[in-house]
Coordinates of C-alpha atoms and ligand atoms in Angstrom, one line a residue:
M1 CA 89.2 66.7 79.3
S2 CA 89.0 63.0 79.6
S3 CA 89.3 63.4 83.4
I4 CA 89.8 59.7 83.6
N5 CA 91.1 60.0 87.1
V6 CA 88.2 62.1 88.3
D7 CA 85.3 60.2 90.0
V8 CA 82.1 60.0 88.0
S9 CA 80.3 61.8 90.7
L10 CA 82.7 64.6 90.3
K11 CA 82.4 64.9 86.6
G12 CA 79.2 66.7 86.7
S13 CA 80.6 69.4 89.0
L14 CA 83.6 69.5 86.8
K15 CA 81.5 70.4 83.7
D16 CA 79.7 73.0 85.7
A17 CA 82.9 74.5 87.0
D18 CA 82.8 78.1 85.9
T19 CA 86.0 79.2 87.5
L20 CA 89.5 77.7 87.6
R21 CA 89.2 77.8 91.4
D22 CA 86.4 75.3 91.3
L23 CA 88.5 73.1 89.1
A24 CA 91.4 73.4 91.5
E25 CA 89.3 72.3 94.4
I26 CA 88.2 69.2 92.5
E27 CA 91.7 68.5 91.6
E28 CA 92.8 68.9 95.1
M29 CA 90.5 66.1 96.1
D30 CA 91.5 63.7 93.4
F31 CA 95.0 64.1 92.1
S32 CA 96.7 62.3 95.0
R33 CA 94.6 59.3 94.0
I34 CA 95.8 59.1 90.4
F35 CA 98.0 56.1 91.0
D36 CA 95.8 54.5 93.6
R37 CA 92.8 53.6 91.5
P38 CA 91.7 50.0 92.0
P39 CA 92.5 47.7 89.0
R40 CA 89.8 46.8 86.6
P41 CA 88.5 43.4 87.4
L42 CA 90.5 41.9 84.5
N43 CA 92.9 39.0 84.5
M44 CA 95.2 41.4 86.2
D45 CA 96.7 38.9 88.6
R46 CA 97.9 36.8 85.8
Q47 CA 99.2 39.8 84.0
R48 CA 101.4 41.1 86.7
S49 CA 104.4 42.7 85.3
C50 CA 107.4 44.6 86.4
D51 CA 105.1 47.5 87.3
E52 CA 103.6 45.5 90.0
R53 CA 106.4 43.1 90.7
S54 CA 108.5 44.4 93.5
L55 CA 112.2 44.9 92.9
S56 CA 112.8 42.4 95.6
E57 CA 110.8 39.8 93.8
L58 CA 112.8 40.4 90.7
S59 CA 116.1 40.2 92.4
A60 CA 115.1 37.0 94.2
G61 CA 114.7 35.6 90.7
V62 CA 110.9 34.9 91.0
T63 CA 109.4 34.5 87.6
I64 CA 105.8 35.5 87.1
P65 CA 104.0 33.4 84.5
S66 CA 103.0 35.3 81.5
P67 CA 99.5 34.6 80.1
R68 CA 100.7 34.2 76.6
P69 CA 104.1 33.8 75.1
S70 CA 103.8 37.2 73.4
S71 CA 105.1 40.6 74.4
R72 CA 106.1 41.2 78.0
I73 CA 106.2 44.9 77.1
E74 CA 102.6 44.8 76.0
N75 CA 101.7 43.3 79.3
N76 CA 103.7 45.9 81.2
F77 CA 101.8 48.6 79.4
R78 CA 98.4 47.0 79.5
L79 CA 98.9 46.9 83.2
F80 CA 99.3 50.6 83.2
D81 CA 95.8 50.9 81.9
H82 CA 94.4 49.8 85.2
L83 CA 95.9 52.9 86.7
N84 CA 93.5 54.9 84.6
C85 CA 96.4 57.1 83.7
S86 CA 96.5 56.4 80.0
S87 CA 95.6 59.4 78.1
S88 CA 93.0 59.2 75.4
P89 CA 94.4 59.7 72.0
G90 CA 93.3 62.5 69.8
R91 CA 93.9 66.2 69.6
R92 CA 93.0 68.1 72.7
S93 CA 94.8 71.3 73.3
G94 CA 96.2 72.0 69.9
F95 CA 96.1 75.4 68.5
N96 CA 93.2 74.5 66.3
T97 CA 91.3 73.6 69.5
P98 CA 90.8 76.9 71.3
I99 CA 88.2 75.5 73.8
S100 CA 89.4 72.7 75.9
Q101 CA 87.3 69.8 76.8
T102 CA 86.9 71.0 80.4
G103 CA 84.8 73.8 79.0
V104 CA 87.4 76.2 80.4
E105 CA 88.6 78.8 77.8
T106 CA 92.0 77.9 76.6
H107 CA 94.5 80.7 77.4
P108 CA 95.4 82.7 74.2
T109 CA 99.1 82.1 75.0
M110 CA 98.5 78.4 74.2
A111 CA 97.4 79.2 70.6
E112 CA 100.6 81.3 70.1
A113 CA 102.7 78.5 71.7
W114 CA 101.3 75.8 69.3
E115 CA 102.0 78.0 66.4
A116 CA 105.6 78.6 67.6
L117 CA 106.1 74.9 68.2
R118 CA 104.9 73.9 64.8
R119 CA 107.2 76.5 63.2
S120 CA 110.1 74.9 65.0
L121 CA 109.6 71.5 63.3
V122 CA 112.7 70.1 61.6
Y123 CA 112.1 67.8 58.6
F124 CA 114.4 65.1 57.2
R125 CA 113.5 63.7 53.8
G126 CA 110.0 64.9 54.2
Q127 CA 109.3 63.6 57.7
P128 CA 109.3 65.6 60.9
V129 CA 112.2 64.4 63.1
G130 CA 112.5 67.0 65.8
T131 CA 112.3 70.6 66.7
I132 CA 114.9 73.3 66.3
A133 CA 116.4 74.6 69.6
A134 CA 115.5 78.2 69.0
L135 CA 113.7 80.0 66.1
D136 CA 116.2 82.8 66.0
N137 CA 118.8 82.9 63.3
S138 CA 120.8 80.1 64.7
E139 CA 121.5 76.8 63.0
E140 CA 118.8 74.1 62.6
Q141 CA 120.1 72.1 65.5
V142 CA 117.9 69.5 67.3
F143 CA 119.0 68.9 70.8
V144 CA 118.0 65.6 72.3
R145 CA 117.2 67.0 75.8
D146 CA 115.4 70.0 74.3
F147 CA 113.2 67.8 72.2
V148 CA 111.8 66.1 75.3
P149 CA 109.1 68.7 76.1
S150 CA 108.3 69.0 72.4
A151 CA 107.8 65.3 72.2
L152 CA 105.6 65.3 75.2
A153 CA 103.5 68.1 73.8
F154 CA 103.0 66.1 70.6
L155 CA 102.2 62.9 72.4
M156 CA 99.7 64.6 74.6
N157 CA 98.1 66.1 71.6
G158 CA 97.7 62.8 69.9
E159 CA 100.5 63.3 67.3
P160 CA 103.0 60.5 68.1
E161 CA 104.6 60.2 64.6
I162 CA 107.3 62.8 65.1
V163 CA 108.3 61.2 68.4
K164 CA 108.6 57.8 66.7
N165 CA 110.7 59.3 63.9
F166 CA 112.9 61.1 66.4
I167 CA 113.5 57.9 68.4
L168 CA 114.4 55.9 65.3
K169 CA 116.6 58.6 63.8
T170 CA 118.6 59.1 67.0
L171 CA 119.0 55.4 67.3
R172 CA 120.7 55.3 63.9
L173 CA 123.0 58.1 65.1
Q174 CA 123.9 56.0 68.2
S175 CA 125.4 53.4 66.0
W176 CA 127.9 55.8 64.5
E177 CA 131.5 55.5 65.3
K178 CA 132.2 58.5 67.5
K179 CA 135.6 60.1 68.0
I180 CA 136.8 63.1 69.8
D181 CA 140.3 63.8 68.6
R182 CA 141.8 60.3 68.6
F183 CA 139.6 59.0 71.4
Q184 CA 136.7 56.7 70.6
L185 CA 133.5 57.0 72.7
G186 CA 131.5 54.1 74.0
E187 CA 129.1 52.4 71.6
G188 CA 125.9 53.4 73.4
V189 CA 126.5 57.1 73.6
M190 CA 123.5 59.1 72.3
P191 CA 124.2 62.4 70.6
A192 CA 123.7 65.7 72.3
S193 CA 122.2 67.1 69.1
F194 CA 121.9 66.6 65.4
K195 CA 121.2 68.7 62.3
V196 CA 119.9 68.1 58.8
L197 CA 122.4 68.9 56.1
H198 CA 120.9 69.8 52.7
D199 CA 123.0 69.2 49.6
P200 CA 121.4 71.2 46.8
V201 CA 123.7 69.8 44.1
R202 CA 122.8 66.2 44.8
N203 CA 119.4 67.2 46.0
N204 CA 120.0 65.1 49.1
E205 CA 119.7 65.4 52.9
T206 CA 121.9 63.8 55.5
L207 CA 122.0 63.9 59.3
M208 CA 125.0 65.3 61.2
A209 CA 125.3 64.4 64.9
D210 CA 127.3 65.9 67.7
F211 CA 128.4 63.7 70.6
G212 CA 130.3 66.4 72.3
E213 CA 133.0 66.7 69.7
S214 CA 131.9 70.2 68.6
A215 CA 130.1 71.3 71.8
I216 CA 131.6 74.2 73.8
G217 CA 133.9 72.6 76.3
R218 CA 133.6 69.2 74.6
V219 CA 131.0 68.3 77.3
A220 CA 129.6 64.7 77.4
P221 CA 125.8 64.5 77.0
V222 CA 125.3 61.9 79.7
D223 CA 121.6 62.7 79.9
S224 CA 120.8 62.1 76.2
G225 CA 120.6 58.3 76.5
F226 CA 118.4 58.5 79.6
W227 CA 116.1 61.0 77.9
W228 CA 115.9 58.6 75.0
I229 CA 114.8 55.7 77.1
F230 CA 112.3 58.0 78.9
L231 CA 110.8 59.1 75.6
L232 CA 110.5 55.5 74.3
R233 CA 108.5 54.7 77.4
A234 CA 106.5 57.9 77.1
Y235 CA 105.7 57.0 73.5
T236 CA 104.7 53.4 74.4
K237 CA 102.6 54.5 77.3
S238 CA 100.8 57.3 75.5
T239 CA 100.1 55.4 72.3
G240 CA 99.7 51.9 73.6
D241 CA 101.9 50.9 70.6
T242 CA 104.5 48.4 71.9
S243 CA 105.8 47.5 68.5
L244 CA 108.4 50.4 68.5
A245 CA 110.0 49.4 71.8
E246 CA 109.9 45.7 70.7
K247 CA 111.9 46.3 67.6
P248 CA 115.3 44.5 67.9
E249 CA 117.1 47.8 67.1
C250 CA 115.3 49.6 70.0
Q251 CA 116.1 46.8 72.4
K252 CA 119.7 46.8 71.3
G253 CA 119.9 50.6 71.6
M254 CA 118.6 50.4 75.2
R255 CA 121.0 47.7 76.1
L256 CA 123.9 49.7 74.7
I257 CA 122.9 52.7 76.9
L258 CA 122.5 50.5 79.9
S259 CA 125.9 48.8 79.3
L260 CA 127.5 52.2 79.5
C261 CA 126.0 53.1 82.9
L262 CA 125.8 49.6 84.5
S263 CA 129.4 48.6 83.9
E264 CA 131.4 47.7 86.9
G265 CA 134.6 49.6 87.8
F266 CA 136.4 51.2 90.7
D267 CA 133.3 52.9 92.0
T268 CA 132.4 52.6 95.7
F269 CA 128.9 54.2 95.1
P270 CA 126.0 53.1 93.0
T271 CA 125.6 56.6 91.6
L272 CA 127.1 57.5 88.2
L273 CA 130.3 59.5 88.1
C274 CA 130.2 62.4 85.6
A275 CA 132.3 65.2 84.4
D276 CA 131.0 68.8 84.5
G277 CA 128.6 69.9 81.9
C278 CA 127.0 66.5 81.5
C279 CA 123.3 67.5 81.5
M280 CA 121.1 70.6 80.9
V281 CA 123.7 72.5 82.9
D282 CA 126.2 72.0 80.1
R283 CA 129.0 74.3 81.2
R284 CA 131.4 74.3 84.1
M285 CA 129.2 74.9 87.1
G286 CA 130.7 72.6 89.8
V287 CA 128.3 69.8 88.8
Y288 CA 131.0 67.2 88.3
G289 CA 131.0 64.1 90.5
Y290 CA 127.7 62.5 91.2
P291 CA 125.1 65.2 90.2
I292 CA 121.5 64.8 91.3
E293 CA 120.4 65.9 87.8
I294 CA 122.0 62.7 86.3
Q295 CA 121.3 60.4 89.2
A296 CA 117.6 61.1 89.1
L297 CA 117.5 60.6 85.4
F298 CA 119.5 57.5 85.7
F299 CA 117.0 56.1 88.2
M300 CA 114.1 57.1 85.9
A301 CA 115.8 55.5 82.8
L302 CA 116.5 52.3 84.7
R303 CA 112.9 52.0 85.8
C304 CA 111.6 52.8 82.3
A305 CA 114.0 50.2 80.8
L306 CA 112.7 47.6 83.2
L307 CA 109.2 48.1 81.6
L308 CA 110.5 48.1 78.1
L309 CA 113.1 45.3 78.0
K310 CA 112.0 42.0 76.4
Q311 CA 112.3 38.9 78.5
D312 CA 114.7 37.1 76.2
E313 CA 118.1 36.0 77.2
E314 CA 119.8 39.3 76.7
G315 CA 116.9 41.3 78.1
N316 CA 116.8 39.1 81.3
E317 CA 120.4 39.7 82.0
F318 CA 119.8 43.4 82.0
V319 CA 116.6 43.1 84.1
Q320 CA 118.6 41.4 86.8
R321 CA 121.4 44.0 86.7
I322 CA 119.0 46.9 86.7
T323 CA 117.1 45.5 89.6
K324 CA 120.2 45.2 91.7
R325 CA 121.3 48.7 90.8
L326 CA 117.9 50.2 91.6
H327 CA 118.0 48.8 95.1
A328 CA 121.4 50.2 95.8
L329 CA 120.8 53.5 94.1
S330 CA 117.5 54.2 95.8
F331 CA 119.1 53.4 99.2
H332 CA 122.1 55.6 98.5
M333 CA 120.1 58.6 97.2
R334 CA 117.3 58.5 99.8
S335 CA 119.8 58.2 102.6
Y336 CA 122.7 60.4 101.7
Y337 CA 121.3 63.0 99.3
W338 CA 118.3 63.9 101.4
I339 CA 118.4 66.9 103.6
D340 CA 115.9 68.6 105.9
L341 CA 116.1 70.6 109.1
K342 CA 116.8 67.5 111.2
H343 CA 119.5 66.2 108.9
L344 CA 121.0 69.6 108.5
N345 CA 121.3 69.7 112.3
D346 CA 122.9 66.3 112.3
I347 CA 125.6 67.4 109.8
Y348 CA 126.2 70.6 111.8
R349 CA 127.1 68.4 114.7
Y350 CA 129.0 65.7 112.8
K351 CA 132.2 64.3 114.2
T352 CA 134.9 63.8 111.5
E353 CA 137.6 61.3 110.8
E354 CA 135.5 58.3 111.6
Y355 CA 136.8 54.9 110.5
S356 CA 134.9 51.6 110.1
H357 CA 131.3 50.5 109.5
T358 CA 130.0 52.3 112.6
A359 CA 130.8 55.7 111.1
V360 CA 127.9 58.1 111.1
N361 CA 129.6 60.7 108.9
K362 CA 130.4 58.2 106.2
F363 CA 131.8 60.6 103.7
N364 CA 133.8 62.6 106.2
V365 CA 132.0 65.9 105.5
I366 CA 133.5 68.7 107.5
P367 CA 130.7 70.7 109.2
D368 CA 132.5 73.9 108.4
S369 CA 131.8 73.2 104.7
L370 CA 128.1 73.9 105.3
P371 CA 127.3 77.1 103.4
E372 CA 125.9 80.1 105.4
W373 CA 122.8 80.4 103.2
I374 CA 121.4 77.0 104.0
F375 CA 120.6 77.8 107.6
D376 CA 118.1 80.4 106.5
F377 CA 116.9 78.5 103.5
M378 CA 115.9 75.3 105.2
P379 CA 112.3 75.6 106.2
V380 CA 110.9 73.9 109.3
R381 CA 108.7 71.7 107.1
G382 CA 110.3 70.5 103.9
G383 CA 113.4 69.0 102.4
Y384 CA 115.1 68.1 99.1
F385 CA 117.8 66.1 97.4
I386 CA 121.1 68.0 97.5
G387 CA 123.2 68.5 94.4
N388 CA 126.0 66.1 94.9
V389 CA 127.6 63.8 97.4
S390 CA 131.1 62.4 97.3
P391 CA 134.0 62.1 99.8
A392 CA 134.1 65.2 102.0
R393 CA 131.9 67.0 99.5
M394 CA 128.3 67.8 99.8
D395 CA 126.9 70.3 97.3
F396 CA 123.9 71.7 99.1
R397 CA 122.5 73.6 96.2
W398 CA 118.9 73.0 95.1
F399 CA 118.6 71.6 91.6
C400 CA 115.1 71.8 90.2
L401 CA 115.3 69.2 87.4
G402 CA 116.8 66.5 89.6
N403 CA 114.3 67.0 92.4
C404 CA 111.3 67.0 90.0
I405 CA 112.5 63.8 88.2
A406 CA 113.1 62.2 91.7
I407 CA 109.3 62.8 92.3
L408 CA 108.2 61.6 88.9
S409 CA 110.3 58.4 89.0
S410 CA 109.4 57.7 92.6
L411 CA 113.1 57.9 93.6
A412 CA 111.7 60.1 96.3
T413 CA 109.5 58.3 98.7
P414 CA 105.9 59.8 99.1
E415 CA 107.1 61.5 102.3
Q416 CA 110.1 63.0 100.5
S417 CA 108.0 64.1 97.5
T418 CA 105.6 65.9 99.9
A419 CA 108.6 67.5 101.6
I420 CA 110.0 68.8 98.3
M421 CA 106.7 70.4 97.5
D422 CA 106.6 71.9 101.0
L423 CA 110.0 73.4 100.4
I424 CA 108.9 74.9 97.1
E425 CA 105.9 76.5 98.7
S426 CA 107.8 77.9 101.7
R427 CA 110.7 79.1 99.5
W428 CA 108.5 80.4 96.7
E429 CA 110.3 83.8 96.4
E430 CA 113.7 82.1 96.1
L431 CA 112.7 79.2 93.8
V432 CA 109.9 80.7 91.7
G433 CA 110.1 84.5 92.3
E434 CA 108.5 86.5 89.4
M435 CA 109.3 84.0 86.7
P436 CA 109.4 80.2 87.1
L437 CA 111.8 78.5 87.7
K438 CA 115.2 78.6 89.2
V439 CA 117.4 75.9 87.7
I440 CA 119.8 76.0 90.7
Y441 CA 119.6 77.8 94.0
P442 CA 121.5 79.8 95.1
A443 CA 123.8 81.5 92.7
I444 CA 127.5 81.5 93.4
E445 CA 129.5 84.8 93.2
S446 CA 132.8 86.5 93.8
H447 CA 135.8 84.3 94.4
E448 CA 133.7 81.1 94.5
W449 CA 132.3 82.0 91.0
Q450 CA 135.8 82.5 89.7
I451 CA 137.0 79.1 91.0
V452 CA 133.8 77.1 90.2
T453 CA 132.9 78.4 86.8
G454 CA 136.4 79.4 85.7
C455 CA 135.3 83.0 85.5
D456 CA 132.5 82.2 83.0
P457 CA 130.9 85.5 81.9
K458 CA 127.7 83.7 80.8
N459 CA 127.3 82.3 84.3
T460 CA 127.5 85.4 86.4
R461 CA 125.3 85.3 89.5
W462 CA 121.6 84.8 88.9
S463 CA 122.1 84.3 85.2
Y464 CA 121.9 81.3 82.9
H465 CA 122.7 78.1 84.9
N466 CA 124.0 80.0 87.8
G467 CA 120.6 80.7 89.4
G468 CA 118.9 81.7 86.2
S469 CA 115.1 81.1 85.8
W470 CA 114.2 78.6 83.1
P471 CA 110.5 78.5 81.8
V472 CA 111.1 75.0 80.4
L473 CA 111.2 73.7 83.9
L474 CA 107.4 74.4 84.2
W475 CA 106.5 71.1 82.8
L476 CA 108.5 69.2 85.4
L477 CA 107.1 71.3 88.2
T478 CA 103.6 70.8 87.0
A479 CA 104.0 67.0 86.7
A480 CA 105.5 66.9 90.2
C481 CA 102.6 69.0 91.5
I482 CA 100.0 66.8 90.0
K483 CA 101.7 63.7 91.2
T484 CA 101.8 65.0 94.8
G485 CA 98.2 66.3 94.6
R486 CA 99.1 69.9 94.7
P487 CA 98.1 71.4 91.2
Q488 CA 97.5 74.8 92.7
I489 CA 101.2 75.3 93.0
A490 CA 101.7 74.7 89.3
R491 CA 98.8 76.9 88.5
R492 CA 100.3 79.8 90.4
A493 CA 103.6 79.3 88.6
I494 CA 102.0 79.0 85.1
E495 CA 100.0 82.2 85.7
L496 CA 103.2 84.1 86.4
A497 CA 104.8 82.8 83.3
E498 CA 101.8 83.6 81.2
T499 CA 102.1 87.3 82.0
R500 CA 105.5 87.5 80.3
L501 CA 106.3 84.7 77.9
I502 CA 104.6 86.1 74.7
K503 CA 105.6 89.7 75.5
D504 CA 109.2 88.6 75.9
N505 CA 109.1 86.3 72.9
W506 CA 109.7 83.0 74.8
P507 CA 113.2 83.6 76.2
E508 CA 115.5 80.7 77.0
Y509 CA 116.0 82.0 80.6
Y510 CA 115.5 85.0 82.8
D511 CA 118.1 86.7 85.1
G512 CA 118.0 88.1 88.6
K513 CA 117.2 87.0 92.1
L514 CA 113.5 87.1 91.3
G515 CA 113.9 86.2 87.6
R516 CA 112.7 89.7 86.6
F517 CA 114.9 90.3 83.6
V518 CA 115.1 88.6 80.3
G519 CA 118.4 86.7 80.4
K520 CA 121.6 88.6 79.3
Q521 CA 122.4 86.2 76.5
A522 CA 119.1 84.3 76.4
R523 CA 118.0 83.2 73.0
K524 CA 114.5 84.2 72.0
C525 CA 111.8 82.0 70.7
Q526 CA 113.4 79.1 72.5
T527 CA 111.4 76.0 71.6
W528 CA 111.7 74.2 75.0
S529 CA 110.3 77.3 76.7
V530 CA 107.3 77.1 74.4
A531 CA 106.9 73.3 74.7
G532 CA 107.5 73.3 78.5
Y533 CA 104.7 75.8 78.9
L534 CA 102.4 73.8 76.6
V535 CA 103.0 70.5 78.4
A536 CA 102.4 72.1 81.8
K537 CA 99.1 73.5 80.5
M538 CA 98.0 70.3 79.0
M539 CA 98.7 68.3 82.1
L540 CA 96.8 70.7 84.3
E541 CA 93.9 70.5 81.9
D542 CA 94.0 66.7 81.7
P543 CA 95.9 65.2 84.6
S544 CA 95.6 61.7 83.1
H545 CA 98.6 62.8 81.0
L546 CA 100.7 62.4 84.1
G547 CA 100.9 58.7 83.3
T548 CA 103.0 59.5 80.3
V549 CA 105.8 61.1 82.4
A550 CA 105.6 59.5 85.8
L551 CA 106.0 56.1 87.4
E552 CA 104.2 54.9 90.4
E553 CA 106.0 53.9 93.5
D554 CA 107.4 50.4 93.9
K555 CA 105.2 49.7 96.9
Q556 CA 107.3 47.0 98.3
T557 CA 110.6 48.9 98.5
K558 CA 111.2 48.9 102.2
P559 CA 111.2 52.2 104.1
L560 CA 114.7 53.2 105.1
I561 CA 116.0 53.7 108.5
R562 CA 118.0 56.8 108.7
R563 CA 121.5 56.7 110.1
S564 CA 120.5 59.2 112.8
N565 CA 118.4 56.3 114.1
S566 CA 115.7 58.7 115.2
W567 CA 113.4 58.5 112.3
T568 CA 112.2 56.6 109.3
F569 CA 110.6 57.4 105.9
Ligands
GLC1 C1 122.0 75.7 76.3 C2 121.5 74.8 77.4 C3 121.4 73.4 77.1 C4 120.5 73.2 75.9 C5 121.1 74.1 74.7 C6 120.2 74.1 73.5 O1 123.3 75.4 76.0 O2 122.4 75.0 78.5 O3 120.9 72.7 78.2 O4 120.4 71.9 75.5 O5 121.3 75.4 75.1 O6 119.0 74.8 73.8

């Protein structure tokens, strides 16, 4: 363990730690300070970058002098170094490395997981370019979103090549002309997945991408482009190699993705309007509208792009647009998606049909639309970002991915991040149960299930996306736990998963209120279940990996005054 973020004085005790509990205590003391380390006494003032520059400075058009004409990206990422969050390259937790550097015995499940992850590699013309979704008998399909935890595992293990290959190959696919029936999709759309086609006659290999035209339900992979930008930043951060992001084609790829989601239209909200099935929840599940899963990823991608864009003429234009959008998006999300006991009570007492700027109930939500379950679910301490907000519609369901990404991207304020973790702790049985982690809570059933899912037999209550438990989410939970200084929560969840994952052969998801059963139609040997577990373990073992997946708070973003007037964040 490089334990970069652990004080030198603590390192000795860390080495001596003979139990995980000791380690946990040390982590408890230190994790919350990961992003608060003082900068090294370098020329940091002169190298201030977007990381330090507040969004307000950027929008005011203040230009910060660069020490040399070279790469702004390099400066952005050099600046990250002072956070002491860059992970040291080199293999650490790989399956050839059974003893971790903390001196703590690596769990046997890790060795199995590494073996499974390596078996899932997909090669194109001799180079690894991704990982297969599941090592059952299905096609060799590489899903963009599924590859994210695999990519992180390889980055954290000091093997960045495959990630670079993946980024470049998917970039080539982005430039394809994409059509669904006779309709041409936007230039920047990134594929949902691709596969390698082997032609034995010509002894040749080609890539075949899917942009939704062959997906069940023809769903649009809105999340793919955001994950792509996130991975580009993760790669750059983890390796220190800025040359990939600086490539003109990568800059262009980013700008194309951004053009799609920053375009102006009829919208009255800064959030992104999406059809159902636009993310990990890729079937009809009532996610349409402005789903938290996408909004949080959108926010994350915008912040990553801000670090990666070059300050040339084209780049600058996007920096300005992103900055404006981030301001509006964070205000909207933090104000209107946030719910806790106090806010729930406010909604419960809402007046309706309010006109004009003075309206408190801006979206005209009818209190009767509050679902029964939320009154019991809401703890005294804690809160979360709800699933969706649009006119007269609030989807109060809990979405795990969106809330974790909100913490990692600092869309959530520090107080909100703490409240989300409080909620997870107080609603452990509901959200973690016997197998981490509920993708959505609660499940919908009966008539509501018929209407919302269109009678989808795969999405019966507490199964699949309708309240199923997905081990892949472990990496997101763990990163959020580390960022909020509560690694013991992640450890508890990981220990639960470790009792089952190998025995059950790495299922895609579990079913039931407590996640007790292997999912009805769950695929086995699902790669992102394997990789999600590995990333979670590696981050707990070496919390400095957090820097690869998380962004620190923009300190100068002003706290918001809630519309209830009574409290602030
Ligand atoms: C399922 C999941 C989707 C995932 C795909 C490949 O359809 O819902 O999120 O990308 O499988 O594993």
